[in-house]
JSON list of C-alpha atoms in Angstrom, two decimals:
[
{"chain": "A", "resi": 12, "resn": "UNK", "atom": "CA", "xyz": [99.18, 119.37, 49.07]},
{"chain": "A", "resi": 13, "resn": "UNK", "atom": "CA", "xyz": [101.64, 116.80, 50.49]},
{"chain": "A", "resi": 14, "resn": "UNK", "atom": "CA", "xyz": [102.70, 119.88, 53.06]},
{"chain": "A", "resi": 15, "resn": "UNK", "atom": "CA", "xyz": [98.79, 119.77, 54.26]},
{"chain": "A", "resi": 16, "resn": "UNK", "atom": "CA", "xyz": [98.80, 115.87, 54.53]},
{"chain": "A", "resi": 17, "resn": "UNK", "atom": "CA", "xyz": [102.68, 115.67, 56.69]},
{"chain": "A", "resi": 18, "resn": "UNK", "atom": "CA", "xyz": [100.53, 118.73, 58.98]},
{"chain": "A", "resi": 19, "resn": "UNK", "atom": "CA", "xyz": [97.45, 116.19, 59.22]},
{"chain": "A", "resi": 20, "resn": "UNK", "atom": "CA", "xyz": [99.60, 113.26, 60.09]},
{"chain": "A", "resi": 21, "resn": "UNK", "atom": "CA", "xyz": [101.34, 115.32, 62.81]},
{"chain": "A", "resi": 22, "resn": "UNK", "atom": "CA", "xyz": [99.07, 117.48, 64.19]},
{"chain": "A", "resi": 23, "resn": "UNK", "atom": "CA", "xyz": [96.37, 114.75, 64.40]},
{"chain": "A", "resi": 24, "resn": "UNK", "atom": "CA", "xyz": [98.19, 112.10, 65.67]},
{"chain": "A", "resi": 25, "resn": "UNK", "atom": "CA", "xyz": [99.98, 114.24, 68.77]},
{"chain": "A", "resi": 26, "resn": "UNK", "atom": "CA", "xyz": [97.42, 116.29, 68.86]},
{"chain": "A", "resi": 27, "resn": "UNK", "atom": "CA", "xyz": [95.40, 116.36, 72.34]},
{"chain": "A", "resi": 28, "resn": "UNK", "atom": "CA", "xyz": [92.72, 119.01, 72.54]},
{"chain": "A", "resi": 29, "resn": "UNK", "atom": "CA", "xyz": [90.14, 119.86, 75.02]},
{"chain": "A", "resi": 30, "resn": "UNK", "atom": "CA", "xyz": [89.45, 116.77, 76.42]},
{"chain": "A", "resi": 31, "resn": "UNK", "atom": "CA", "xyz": [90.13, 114.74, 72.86]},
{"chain": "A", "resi": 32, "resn": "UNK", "atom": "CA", "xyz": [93.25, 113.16, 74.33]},
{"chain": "A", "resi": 33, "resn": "UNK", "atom": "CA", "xyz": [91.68, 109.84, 74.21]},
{"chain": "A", "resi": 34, "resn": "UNK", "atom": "CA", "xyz": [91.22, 110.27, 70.56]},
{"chain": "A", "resi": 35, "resn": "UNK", "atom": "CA", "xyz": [94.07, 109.66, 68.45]},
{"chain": "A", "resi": 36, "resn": "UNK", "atom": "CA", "xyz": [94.99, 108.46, 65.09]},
{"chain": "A", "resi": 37, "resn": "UNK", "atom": "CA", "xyz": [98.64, 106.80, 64.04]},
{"chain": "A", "resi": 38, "resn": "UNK", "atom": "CA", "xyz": [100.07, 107.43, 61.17]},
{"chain": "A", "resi": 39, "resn": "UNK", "atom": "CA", "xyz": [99.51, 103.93, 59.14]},
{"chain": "A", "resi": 40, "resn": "UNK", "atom": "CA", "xyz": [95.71, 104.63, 59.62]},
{"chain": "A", "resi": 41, "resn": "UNK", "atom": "CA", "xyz": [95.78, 108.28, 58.56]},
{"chain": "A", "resi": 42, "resn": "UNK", "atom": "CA", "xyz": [97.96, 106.90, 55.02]},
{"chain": "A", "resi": 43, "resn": "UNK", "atom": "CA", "xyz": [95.50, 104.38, 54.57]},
{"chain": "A", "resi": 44, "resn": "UNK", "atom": "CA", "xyz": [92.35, 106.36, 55.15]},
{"chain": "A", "resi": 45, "resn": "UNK", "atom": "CA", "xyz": [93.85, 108.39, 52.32]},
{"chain": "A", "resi": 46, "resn": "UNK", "atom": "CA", "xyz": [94.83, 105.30, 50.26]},
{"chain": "A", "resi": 47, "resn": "UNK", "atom": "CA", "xyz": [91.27, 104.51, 50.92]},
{"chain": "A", "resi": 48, "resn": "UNK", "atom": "CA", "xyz": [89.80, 107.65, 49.20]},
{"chain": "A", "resi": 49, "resn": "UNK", "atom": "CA", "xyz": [91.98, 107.84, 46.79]},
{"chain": "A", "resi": 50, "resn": "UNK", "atom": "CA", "xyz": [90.91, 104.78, 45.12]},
{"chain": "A", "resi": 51, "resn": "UNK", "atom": "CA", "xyz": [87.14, 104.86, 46.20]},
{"chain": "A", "resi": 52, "resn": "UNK", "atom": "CA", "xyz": [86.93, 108.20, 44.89]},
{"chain": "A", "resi": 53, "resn": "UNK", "atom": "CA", "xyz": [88.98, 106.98, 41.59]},
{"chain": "A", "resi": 54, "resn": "UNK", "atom": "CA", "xyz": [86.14, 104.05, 41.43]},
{"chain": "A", "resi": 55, "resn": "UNK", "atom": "CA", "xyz": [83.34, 105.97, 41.95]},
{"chain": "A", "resi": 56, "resn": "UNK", "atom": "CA", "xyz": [84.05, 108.28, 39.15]},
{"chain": "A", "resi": 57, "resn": "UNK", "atom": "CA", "xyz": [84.78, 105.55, 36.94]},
{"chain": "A", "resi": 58, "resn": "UNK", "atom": "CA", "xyz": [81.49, 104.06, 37.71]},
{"chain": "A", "resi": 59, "resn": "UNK", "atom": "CA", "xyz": [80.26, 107.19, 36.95]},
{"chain": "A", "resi": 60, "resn": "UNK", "atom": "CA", "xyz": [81.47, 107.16, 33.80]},
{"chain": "A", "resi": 61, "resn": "UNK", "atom": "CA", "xyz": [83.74, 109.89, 33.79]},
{"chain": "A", "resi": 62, "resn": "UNK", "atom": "CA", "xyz": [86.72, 109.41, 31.68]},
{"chain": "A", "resi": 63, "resn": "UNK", "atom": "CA", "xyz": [90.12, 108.31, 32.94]},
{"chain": "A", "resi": 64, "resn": "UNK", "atom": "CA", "xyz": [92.05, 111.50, 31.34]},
{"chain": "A", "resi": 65, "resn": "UNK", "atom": "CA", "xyz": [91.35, 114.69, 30.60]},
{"chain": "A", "resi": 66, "resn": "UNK", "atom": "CA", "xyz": [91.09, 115.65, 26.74]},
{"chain": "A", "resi": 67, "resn": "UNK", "atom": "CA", "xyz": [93.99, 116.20, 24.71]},
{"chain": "A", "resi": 68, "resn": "UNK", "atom": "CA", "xyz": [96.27, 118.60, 24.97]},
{"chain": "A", "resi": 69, "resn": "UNK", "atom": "CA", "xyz": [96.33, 117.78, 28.83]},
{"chain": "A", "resi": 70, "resn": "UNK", "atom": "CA", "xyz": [97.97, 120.82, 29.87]},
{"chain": "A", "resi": 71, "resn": "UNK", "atom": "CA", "xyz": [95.12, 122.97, 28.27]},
{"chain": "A", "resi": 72, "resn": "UNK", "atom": "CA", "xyz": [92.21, 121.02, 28.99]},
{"chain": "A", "resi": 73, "resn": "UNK", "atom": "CA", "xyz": [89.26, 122.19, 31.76]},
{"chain": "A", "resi": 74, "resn": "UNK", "atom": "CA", "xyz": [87.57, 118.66, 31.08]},
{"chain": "A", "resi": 75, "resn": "UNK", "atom": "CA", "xyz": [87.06, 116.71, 34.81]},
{"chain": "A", "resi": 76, "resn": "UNK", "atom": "CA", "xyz": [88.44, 113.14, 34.81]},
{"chain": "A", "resi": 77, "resn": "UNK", "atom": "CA", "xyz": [88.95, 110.77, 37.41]},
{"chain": "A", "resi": 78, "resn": "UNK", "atom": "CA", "xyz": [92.28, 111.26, 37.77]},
{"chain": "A", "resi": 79, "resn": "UNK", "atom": "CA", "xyz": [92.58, 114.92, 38.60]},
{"chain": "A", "resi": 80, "resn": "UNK", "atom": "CA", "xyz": [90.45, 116.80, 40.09]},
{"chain": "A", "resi": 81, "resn": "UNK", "atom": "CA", "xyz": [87.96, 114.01, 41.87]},
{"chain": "A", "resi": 82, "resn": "UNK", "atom": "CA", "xyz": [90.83, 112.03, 44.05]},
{"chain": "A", "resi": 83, "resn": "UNK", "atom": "CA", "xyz": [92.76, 115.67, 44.41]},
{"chain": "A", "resi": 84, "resn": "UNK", "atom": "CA", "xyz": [89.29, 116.99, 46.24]},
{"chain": "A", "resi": 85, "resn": "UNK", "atom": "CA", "xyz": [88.88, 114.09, 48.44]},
{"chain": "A", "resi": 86, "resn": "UNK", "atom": "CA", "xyz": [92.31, 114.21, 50.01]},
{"chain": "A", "resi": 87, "resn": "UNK", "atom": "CA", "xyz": [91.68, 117.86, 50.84]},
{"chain": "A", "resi": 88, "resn": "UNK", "atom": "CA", "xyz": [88.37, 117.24, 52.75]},
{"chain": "A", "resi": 89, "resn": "UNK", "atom": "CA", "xyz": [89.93, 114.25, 54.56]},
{"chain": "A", "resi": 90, "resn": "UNK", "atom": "CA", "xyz": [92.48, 116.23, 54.98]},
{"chain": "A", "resi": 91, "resn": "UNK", "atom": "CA", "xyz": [90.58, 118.39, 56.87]},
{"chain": "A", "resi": 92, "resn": "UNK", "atom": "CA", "xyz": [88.88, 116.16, 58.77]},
{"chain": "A", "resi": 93, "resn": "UNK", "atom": "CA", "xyz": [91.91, 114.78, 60.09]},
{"chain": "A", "resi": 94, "resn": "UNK", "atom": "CA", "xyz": [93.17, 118.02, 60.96]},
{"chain": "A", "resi": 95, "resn": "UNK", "atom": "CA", "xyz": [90.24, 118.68, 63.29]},
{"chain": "A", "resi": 96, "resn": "UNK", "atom": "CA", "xyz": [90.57, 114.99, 64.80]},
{"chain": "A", "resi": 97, "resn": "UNK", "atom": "CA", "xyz": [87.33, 113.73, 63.32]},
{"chain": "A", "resi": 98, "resn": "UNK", "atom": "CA", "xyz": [87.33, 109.91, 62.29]},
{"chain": "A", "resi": 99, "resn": "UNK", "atom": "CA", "xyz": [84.03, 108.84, 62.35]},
{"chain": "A", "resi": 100, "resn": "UNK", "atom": "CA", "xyz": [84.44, 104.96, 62.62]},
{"chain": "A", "resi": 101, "resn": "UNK", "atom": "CA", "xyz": [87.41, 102.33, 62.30]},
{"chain": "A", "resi": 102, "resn": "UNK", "atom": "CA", "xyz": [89.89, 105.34, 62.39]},
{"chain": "A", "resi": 103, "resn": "UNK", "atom": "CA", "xyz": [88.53, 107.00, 59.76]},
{"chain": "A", "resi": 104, "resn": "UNK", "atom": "CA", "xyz": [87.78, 104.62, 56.81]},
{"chain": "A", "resi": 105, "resn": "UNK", "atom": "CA", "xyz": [84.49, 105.08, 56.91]},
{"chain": "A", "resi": 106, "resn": "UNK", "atom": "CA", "xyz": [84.55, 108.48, 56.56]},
{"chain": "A", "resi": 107, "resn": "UNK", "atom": "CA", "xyz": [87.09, 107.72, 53.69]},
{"chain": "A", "resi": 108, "resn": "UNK", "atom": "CA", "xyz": [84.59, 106.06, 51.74]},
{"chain": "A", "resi": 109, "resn": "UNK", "atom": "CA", "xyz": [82.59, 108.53, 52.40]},
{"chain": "A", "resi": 110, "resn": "UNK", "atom": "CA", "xyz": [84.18, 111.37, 51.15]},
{"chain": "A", "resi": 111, "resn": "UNK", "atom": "CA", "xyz": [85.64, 109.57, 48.02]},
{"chain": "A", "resi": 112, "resn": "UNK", "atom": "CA", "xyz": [81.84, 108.61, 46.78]},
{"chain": "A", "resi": 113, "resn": "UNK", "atom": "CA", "xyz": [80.43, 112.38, 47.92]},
{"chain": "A", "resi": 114, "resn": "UNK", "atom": "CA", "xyz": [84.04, 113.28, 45.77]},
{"chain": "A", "resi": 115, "resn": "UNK", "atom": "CA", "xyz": [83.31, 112.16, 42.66]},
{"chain": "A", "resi": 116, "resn": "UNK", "atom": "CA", "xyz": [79.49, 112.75, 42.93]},
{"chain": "A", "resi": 117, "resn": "UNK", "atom": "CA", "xyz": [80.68, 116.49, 43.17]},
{"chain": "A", "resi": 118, "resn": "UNK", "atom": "CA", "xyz": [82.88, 116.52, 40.28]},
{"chain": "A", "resi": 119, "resn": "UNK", "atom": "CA", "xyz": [80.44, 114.82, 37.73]},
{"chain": "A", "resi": 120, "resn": "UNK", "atom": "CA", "xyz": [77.08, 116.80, 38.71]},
{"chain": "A", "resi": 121, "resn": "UNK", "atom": "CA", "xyz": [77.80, 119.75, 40.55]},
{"chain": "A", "resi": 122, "resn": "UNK", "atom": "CA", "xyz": [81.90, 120.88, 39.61]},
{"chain": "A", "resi": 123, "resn": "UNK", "atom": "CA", "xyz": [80.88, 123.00, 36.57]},
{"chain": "A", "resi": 124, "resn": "UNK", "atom": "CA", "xyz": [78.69, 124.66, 38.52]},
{"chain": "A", "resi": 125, "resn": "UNK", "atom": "CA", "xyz": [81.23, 125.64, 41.21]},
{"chain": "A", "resi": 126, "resn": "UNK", "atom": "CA", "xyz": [84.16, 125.98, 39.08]},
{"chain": "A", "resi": 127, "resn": "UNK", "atom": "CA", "xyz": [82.87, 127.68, 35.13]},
{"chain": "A", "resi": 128, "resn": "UNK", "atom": "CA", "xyz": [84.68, 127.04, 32.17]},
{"chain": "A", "resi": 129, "resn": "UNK", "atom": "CA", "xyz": [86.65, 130.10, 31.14]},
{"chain": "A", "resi": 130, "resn": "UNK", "atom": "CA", "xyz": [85.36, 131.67, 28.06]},
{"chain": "A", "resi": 131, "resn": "UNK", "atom": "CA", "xyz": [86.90, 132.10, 24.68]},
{"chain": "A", "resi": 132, "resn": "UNK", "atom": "CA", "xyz": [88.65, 134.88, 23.36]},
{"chain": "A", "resi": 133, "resn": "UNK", "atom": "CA", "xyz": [87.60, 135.29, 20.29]},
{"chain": "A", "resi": 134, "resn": "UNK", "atom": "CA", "xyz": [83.79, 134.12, 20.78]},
{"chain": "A", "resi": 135, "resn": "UNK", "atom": "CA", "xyz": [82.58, 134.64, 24.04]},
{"chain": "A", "resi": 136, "resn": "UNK", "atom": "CA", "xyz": [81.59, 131.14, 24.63]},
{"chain": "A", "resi": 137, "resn": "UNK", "atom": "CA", "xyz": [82.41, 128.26, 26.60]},
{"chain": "A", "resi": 138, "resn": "UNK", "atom": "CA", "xyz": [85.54, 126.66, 25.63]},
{"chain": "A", "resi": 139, "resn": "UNK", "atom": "CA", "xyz": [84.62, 122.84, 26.38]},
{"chain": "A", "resi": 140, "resn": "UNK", "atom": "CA", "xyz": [80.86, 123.72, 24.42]}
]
């Protein structure tokens, strides 16, 4: 992950491509555009009631929280954006926002859907049922 972001913050910032030379990003705006949807993203889920944590035992848990996976999701598609050298407005805030809210409305209504719960060995069901 942190590989991905160093790439984004290089490649973005020097990056001049077909005609995009104009467009460029420094590095203090690219940290806090992900600042930015980290903690919107964190928020939003919050709001959304989702819990803080995952259930206990942490390590074996599938539950979402708003710690891990919502803000881990919205880094990666900033991350992307930035890597194409897309920032919609005010070097890319705005689209930070964005992405944080549209984050953590994927992870409480449509990330169980995407990503199943593994099943149960000795069932056949859901485990988190």
């Amino acid at each position: 992950m942190f590989d991905l972001m160093c790439n984004a913050i290089y490649f973005a910032s020097y990056g001049k491509f077909i005609g995009l030379g104009n467009i460029s990003i420094s590095l203090f705006d690219m940290l806090l555009a992900y600042i930015v949807a980290i903690i919107c993203s964190i928020a939003v889920a919050l709001v959304l009631k989702l819990p803080l944590l995952p259930s206990k035992p942490y390590r074996y848990s599938f539950d979402v929280s708003a710690i891990y996976p919502t803000p881990i999701i919205a880094i990666g598609i900033l991350s992307i954006f930035l890597v194409l050298n897309y920032t919609f407005m005010y070097n890319g805030l705005v689209l930070a926002v964005i992405i944080g809210v549209l984050s953590a409305l994927f992870v409480k209504y449509l990330f169980s859907f995407v990503f199943p719960n593994p099943l149960d060995k000795d069932e056949g069901e859901d485990i988190n049922e």
